[in-house]
Amino acid sequence: MTDPMTTDTPPFAGKLEAATDPDWAGWYHWAGNDPFEDDVGPFYVRRDEQGVVTGFRPRPKNCNAHGSIHGGCLMTFGDFSLFMIASATGEEMSGVTVTFNCEFVGPARAGQLLEARGEVIRAGRSLVFARGLITADGEPSLAFSGTFKRIHAR
């Protein structure tokens, strides 16, 4: 999975640490405190020639009764990606999700590489609006958009 376009620097300033799994060389893991995301994931982020991209390789524990990745798992990865996409300007965004909208547009299976890319629609002082697309081995799986409220350090 190593990509020659990957750099040795984090995609933005914040609580990021280099992935220790050799399959994710060149990727970073958000080292903040989110036990739920850590249990569902791990999720990763990096910057390439197209911008910030997040990555996840789901396991059988992430599947539903039909053998597809559970919708809640995809939504969790989408929510993580929302914050990483918003952080693409260079500084980690801290906040809470206000809205999260999504459309399930295709299946995802355990072992596939899921990637998410997107864009910030508007970033104000307190609210950030963004949207993105999760692909499974390059095929669309989940379209999402959301809003989060920034939480500023006191």
PDB file of N, CA and C in Angstrom, residues 1 21 23-24 37-44 54-64 67-78 106-116 134-139 141:
ATOM      1  N   MET A   1       0.812  -1.185   0.000  1.00  0.00           N
ATOM      2  CA  MET A   1       0.000   0.000   0.000  1.00  0.00           C
ATOM      3  C   MET A   1       0.860   1.254   0.000  1.00  0.00           C
ATOM      4  N   ASP A  21       1.898   0.271  11.640  1.00  0.00           N
ATOM      5  CA  ASP A  21       1.644  -0.901  10.800  1.00  0.00           C
ATOM      6  C   ASP A  21       2.351  -0.691   9.460  1.00  0.00           C
ATOM      7  N   ASP A  23       1.865  -1.903   6.635  1.00  0.00           N
ATOM      8  CA  ASP A  23       0.923  -1.785   5.521  1.00  0.00           C
ATOM      9  C   ASP A  23       0.413  -0.360   5.348  1.00  0.00           C
ATOM     10  N   TRP A  24       0.570   0.469   6.374  1.00  0.00           N
ATOM     11  CA  TRP A  24       0.116   1.853   6.333  1.00  0.00           C
ATOM     12  C   TRP A  24       1.284   2.832   6.384  1.00  0.00           C
ATOM     13  N   GLU A  37     -13.938   5.424  17.919  1.00  0.00           N
ATOM     14  CA  GLU A  37     -13.263   5.363  16.617  1.00  0.00           C
ATOM     15  C   GLU A  37     -12.114   4.358  16.639  1.00  0.00           C
ATOM     16  N   ASP A  38     -11.360   4.345  17.724  1.00  0.00           N
ATOM     17  CA  ASP A  38     -10.241   3.410  17.814  1.00  0.00           C
ATOM     18  C   ASP A  38     -10.727   1.964  17.786  1.00  0.00           C
ATOM     19  N   ASP A  39     -11.873   1.697  18.397  1.00  0.00           N
ATOM     20  CA  ASP A  39     -12.414   0.339  18.401  1.00  0.00           C
ATOM     21  C   ASP A  39     -12.942  -0.057  17.024  1.00  0.00           C
ATOM     22  N   VAL A  40     -13.588   0.870  16.329  1.00  0.00           N
ATOM     23  CA  VAL A  40     -14.126   0.591  14.990  1.00  0.00           C
ATOM     24  C   VAL A  40     -12.990   0.489  13.980  1.00  0.00           C
ATOM     25  N   GLY A  41     -12.010   1.376  14.071  1.00  0.00           N
ATOM     26  CA  GLY A  41     -10.905   1.456  13.112  1.00  0.00           C
ATOM     27  C   GLY A  41      -9.837   0.419  13.328  1.00  0.00           C
ATOM     28  N   PRO A  42      -8.622   0.799  13.099  1.00  0.00           N
ATOM     29  CA  PRO A  42      -8.059   2.147  13.064  1.00  0.00           C
ATOM     30  C   PRO A  42      -8.276   2.854  11.725  1.00  0.00           C
ATOM     31  N   PHE A  43      -8.385   4.182  11.823  1.00  0.00           N
ATOM     32  CA  PHE A  43      -8.508   5.048  10.665  1.00  0.00           C
ATOM     33  C   PHE A  43      -7.195   5.809  10.502  1.00  0.00           C
ATOM     34  N   TYR A  44      -6.878   6.151   9.260  1.00  0.00           N
ATOM     35  CA  TYR A  44      -5.618   6.832   8.958  1.00  0.00           C
ATOM     36  C   TYR A  44      -5.871   8.035   8.063  1.00  0.00           C
ATOM     37  N   THR A  54      -8.315  10.050   3.709  1.00  0.00           N
ATOM     38  CA  THR A  54      -8.355   9.173   4.869  1.00  0.00           C
ATOM     39  C   THR A  54      -8.444   7.732   4.382  1.00  0.00           C
ATOM     40  N   GLY A  55      -7.987   6.808   5.212  1.00  0.00           N
ATOM     41  CA  GLY A  55      -7.972   5.406   4.825  1.00  0.00           C
ATOM     42  C   GLY A  55      -8.392   4.486   5.949  1.00  0.00           C
ATOM     43  N   PHE A  56      -8.957   3.346   5.563  1.00  0.00           N
ATOM     44  CA  PHE A  56      -9.459   2.357   6.514  1.00  0.00           C
ATOM     45  C   PHE A  56      -9.574   1.031   5.773  1.00  0.00           C
ATOM     46  N   ARG A  57      -9.125  -0.042   6.404  1.00  0.00           N
ATOM     47  CA  ARG A  57      -9.303  -1.381   5.840  1.00  0.00           C
ATOM     48  C   ARG A  57     -10.155  -2.173   6.837  1.00  0.00           C
ATOM     49  N   PRO A  58     -11.479  -2.238   6.593  1.00  0.00           N
ATOM     50  CA  PRO A  58     -12.371  -2.898   7.545  1.00  0.00           C
ATOM     51  C   PRO A  58     -12.099  -4.403   7.647  1.00  0.00           C
ATOM     52  N   ARG A  59     -12.457  -4.921   8.799  1.00  0.00           N
ATOM     53  CA  ARG A  59     -12.283  -6.343   9.101  1.00  0.00           C
ATOM     54  C   ARG A  59     -13.651  -7.002   9.208  1.00  0.00           C
ATOM     55  N   PRO A  60     -13.689  -8.317   9.352  1.00  0.00           N
ATOM     56  CA  PRO A  60     -14.988  -9.005   9.496  1.00  0.00           C
ATOM     57  C   PRO A  60     -15.827  -8.475  10.651  1.00  0.00           C
ATOM     58  N   LYS A  61     -15.196  -7.980  11.718  1.00  0.00           N
ATOM     59  CA  LYS A  61     -15.961  -7.432  12.852  1.00  0.00           C
ATOM     60  C   LYS A  61     -16.762  -6.189  12.460  1.00  0.00           C
ATOM     61  N   ASN A  62     -16.441  -5.565  11.327  1.00  0.00           N
ATOM     62  CA  ASN A  62     -17.137  -4.368  10.866  1.00  0.00           C
ATOM     63  C   ASN A  62     -18.322  -4.683   9.954  1.00  0.00           C
ATOM     64  N   CYS A  63     -18.611  -5.968   9.732  1.00  0.00           N
ATOM     65  CA  CYS A  63     -19.666  -6.380   8.801  1.00  0.00           C
ATOM     66  C   CYS A  63     -21.034  -6.502   9.475  1.00  0.00           C
ATOM     67  N   ASN A  64     -22.066  -6.409   8.642  1.00  0.00           N
ATOM     68  CA  ASN A  64     -23.428  -6.672   9.095  1.00  0.00           C
ATOM     69  C   ASN A  64     -23.778  -8.134   8.790  1.00  0.00           C
ATOM     70  N   GLY A  67     -22.845  -9.550   5.278  1.00  0.00           N
ATOM     71  CA  GLY A  67     -21.461  -9.628   4.838  1.00  0.00           C
ATOM     72  C   GLY A  67     -20.901  -8.337   4.275  1.00  0.00           C
ATOM     73  N   SER A  68     -21.694  -7.273   4.310  1.00  0.00           N
ATOM     74  CA  SER A  68     -21.223  -5.949   3.886  1.00  0.00           C
ATOM     75  C   SER A  68     -20.786  -5.176   5.124  1.00  0.00           C
ATOM     76  N   ILE A  69     -20.001  -4.128   4.901  1.00  0.00           N
ATOM     77  CA  ILE A  69     -19.602  -3.294   6.026  1.00  0.00           C
ATOM     78  C   ILE A  69     -20.851  -2.596   6.569  1.00  0.00           C
ATOM     79  N   HIS A  70     -21.019  -2.654   7.875  1.00  0.00           N
ATOM     80  CA  HIS A  70     -22.184  -2.090   8.544  1.00  0.00           C
ATOM     81  C   HIS A  70     -22.281  -0.596   8.250  1.00  0.00           C
ATOM     82  N   GLY A  71     -23.494  -0.121   8.014  1.00  0.00           N
ATOM     83  CA  GLY A  71     -23.698   1.293   7.728  1.00  0.00           C
ATOM     84  C   GLY A  71     -23.179   2.206   8.822  1.00  0.00           C
ATOM     85  N   GLY A  72     -23.336   1.804  10.074  1.00  0.00           N
ATOM     86  CA  GLY A  72     -22.830   2.606  11.179  1.00  0.00           C
ATOM     87  C   GLY A  72     -21.315   2.720  11.163  1.00  0.00           C
ATOM     88  N   CYS A  73     -20.654   1.669  10.704  1.00  0.00           N
ATOM     89  CA  CYS A  73     -19.194   1.698  10.569  1.00  0.00           C
ATOM     90  C   CYS A  73     -18.789   2.697   9.487  1.00  0.00           C
ATOM     91  N   LEU A  74     -19.478   2.647   8.342  1.00  0.00           N
ATOM     92  CA  LEU A  74     -19.185   3.594   7.258  1.00  0.00           C
ATOM     93  C   LEU A  74     -19.432   5.032   7.714  1.00  0.00           C
ATOM     94  N   MET A  75     -20.508   5.228   8.479  1.00  0.00           N
ATOM     95  CA  MET A  75     -20.815   6.567   8.970  1.00  0.00           C
ATOM     96  C   MET A  75     -19.756   7.046   9.964  1.00  0.00           C
ATOM     97  N   THR A  76     -19.244   6.140  10.787  1.00  0.00           N
ATOM     98  CA  THR A  76     -18.184   6.507  11.724  1.00  0.00           C
ATOM     99  C   THR A  76     -16.932   6.931  10.972  1.00  0.00           C
ATOM    100  N   PHE A  77     -16.570   6.167   9.939  1.00  0.00           N
ATOM    101  CA  PHE A  77     -15.421   6.538   9.117  1.00  0.00           C
ATOM    102  C   PHE A  77     -15.682   7.872   8.410  1.00  0.00           C
ATOM    103  N   GLY A  78     -16.903   8.089   7.945  1.00  0.00           N
ATOM    104  CA  GLY A  78     -17.262   9.359   7.312  1.00  0.00           C
ATOM    105  C   GLY A  78     -17.148  10.529   8.280  1.00  0.00           C
ATOM    106  N   GLY A 106     -23.051   2.207  -2.633  1.00  0.00           N
ATOM    107  CA  GLY A 106     -22.461   0.959  -3.098  1.00  0.00           C
ATOM    108  C   GLY A 106     -21.912   0.173  -1.925  1.00  0.00           C
ATOM    109  N   PRO A 107     -21.719  -1.127  -2.105  1.00  0.00           N
ATOM    110  CA  PRO A 107     -21.255  -1.961  -1.000  1.00  0.00           C
ATOM    111  C   PRO A 107     -19.771  -1.788  -0.708  1.00  0.00           C
ATOM    112  N   ALA A 108     -19.418  -2.135   0.503  1.00  0.00           N
ATOM    113  CA  ALA A 108     -18.017  -2.232   0.916  1.00  0.00           C
ATOM    114  C   ALA A 108     -17.891  -3.553   1.662  1.00  0.00           C
ATOM    115  N   ARG A 109     -16.752  -4.203   1.513  1.00  0.00           N
ATOM    116  CA  ARG A 109     -16.528  -5.521   2.118  1.00  0.00           C
ATOM    117  C   ARG A 109     -15.260  -5.506   2.970  1.00  0.00           C
ATOM    118  N   ALA A 110     -15.206  -6.441   3.896  1.00  0.00           N
ATOM    119  CA  ALA A 110     -14.012  -6.590   4.728  1.00  0.00           C
ATOM    120  C   ALA A 110     -12.805  -6.813   3.822  1.00  0.00           C
ATOM    121  N   GLY A 111     -11.708  -6.165   4.172  1.00  0.00           N
ATOM    122  CA  GLY A 111     -10.462  -6.305   3.422  1.00  0.00           C
ATOM    123  C   GLY A 111     -10.269  -5.292   2.318  1.00  0.00           C
ATOM    124  N   GLN A 112     -11.338  -4.626   1.887  1.00  0.00           N
ATOM    125  CA  GLN A 112     -11.184  -3.605   0.849  1.00  0.00           C
ATOM    126  C   GLN A 112     -10.547  -2.355   1.432  1.00  0.00           C
ATOM    127  N   LEU A 113      -9.847  -1.604   0.588  1.00  0.00           N
ATOM    128  CA  LEU A 113      -9.307  -0.324   1.004  1.00  0.00           C
ATOM    129  C   LEU A 113     -10.400   0.725   0.847  1.00  0.00           C
ATOM    130  N   LEU A 114     -10.792   1.312   1.959  1.00  0.00           N
ATOM    131  CA  LEU A 114     -11.748   2.415   1.931  1.00  0.00           C
ATOM    132  C   LEU A 114     -10.950   3.704   2.030  1.00  0.00           C
ATOM    133  N   GLU A 115     -11.261   4.639   1.153  1.00  0.00           N
ATOM    134  CA  GLU A 115     -10.632   5.954   1.182  1.00  0.00           C
ATOM    135  C   GLU A 115     -11.720   7.003   1.099  1.00  0.00           C
ATOM    136  N   ALA A 116     -11.484   8.143   1.737  1.00  0.00           N
ATOM    137  CA  ALA A 116     -12.426   9.260   1.678  1.00  0.00           C
ATOM    138  C   ALA A 116     -11.681  10.529   1.304  1.00  0.00           C
ATOM    139  N   ILE A 134     -16.721   8.311   0.208  1.00  0.00           N
ATOM    140  CA  ILE A 134     -15.927   7.140   0.577  1.00  0.00           C
ATOM    141  C   ILE A 134     -15.991   6.164  -0.582  1.00  0.00           C
ATOM    142  N   THR A 135     -14.823   5.660  -0.985  1.00  0.00           N
ATOM    143  CA  THR A 135     -14.764   4.628  -2.012  1.00  0.00           C
ATOM    144  C   THR A 135     -14.226   3.339  -1.403  1.00  0.00           C
ATOM    145  N   ALA A 136     -14.637   2.218  -1.983  1.00  0.00           N
ATOM    146  CA  ALA A 136     -14.166   0.889  -1.585  1.00  0.00           C
ATOM    147  C   ALA A 136     -13.419   0.322  -2.782  1.00  0.00           C
ATOM    148  N   ASP A 137     -12.098   0.208  -2.662  1.00  0.00           N
ATOM    149  CA  ASP A 137     -11.258  -0.195  -3.788  1.00  0.00           C
ATOM    150  C   ASP A 137     -11.573   0.637  -5.028  1.00  0.00           C
ATOM    151  N   GLY A 138     -11.794   1.939  -4.825  1.00  0.00           N
ATOM    152  CA  GLY A 138     -12.013   2.880  -5.921  1.00  0.00           C
ATOM    153  C   GLY A 138     -13.450   3.041  -6.371  1.00  0.00           C
ATOM    154  N   GLU A 139     -14.371   2.216  -5.874  1.00  0.00           N
ATOM    155  CA  GLU A 139     -15.784   2.317  -6.263  1.00  0.00           C
ATOM    156  C   GLU A 139     -16.578   3.065  -5.193  1.00  0.00           C
ATOM    157  N   SER A 141     -18.945   4.216  -2.367  1.00  0.00           N
ATOM    158  CA  SER A 141     -19.645   3.449  -1.345  1.00  0.00           C
ATOM    159  C   SER A 141     -20.575   4.323  -0.502  1.00  0.00           C
TER     160      SER A 141
END
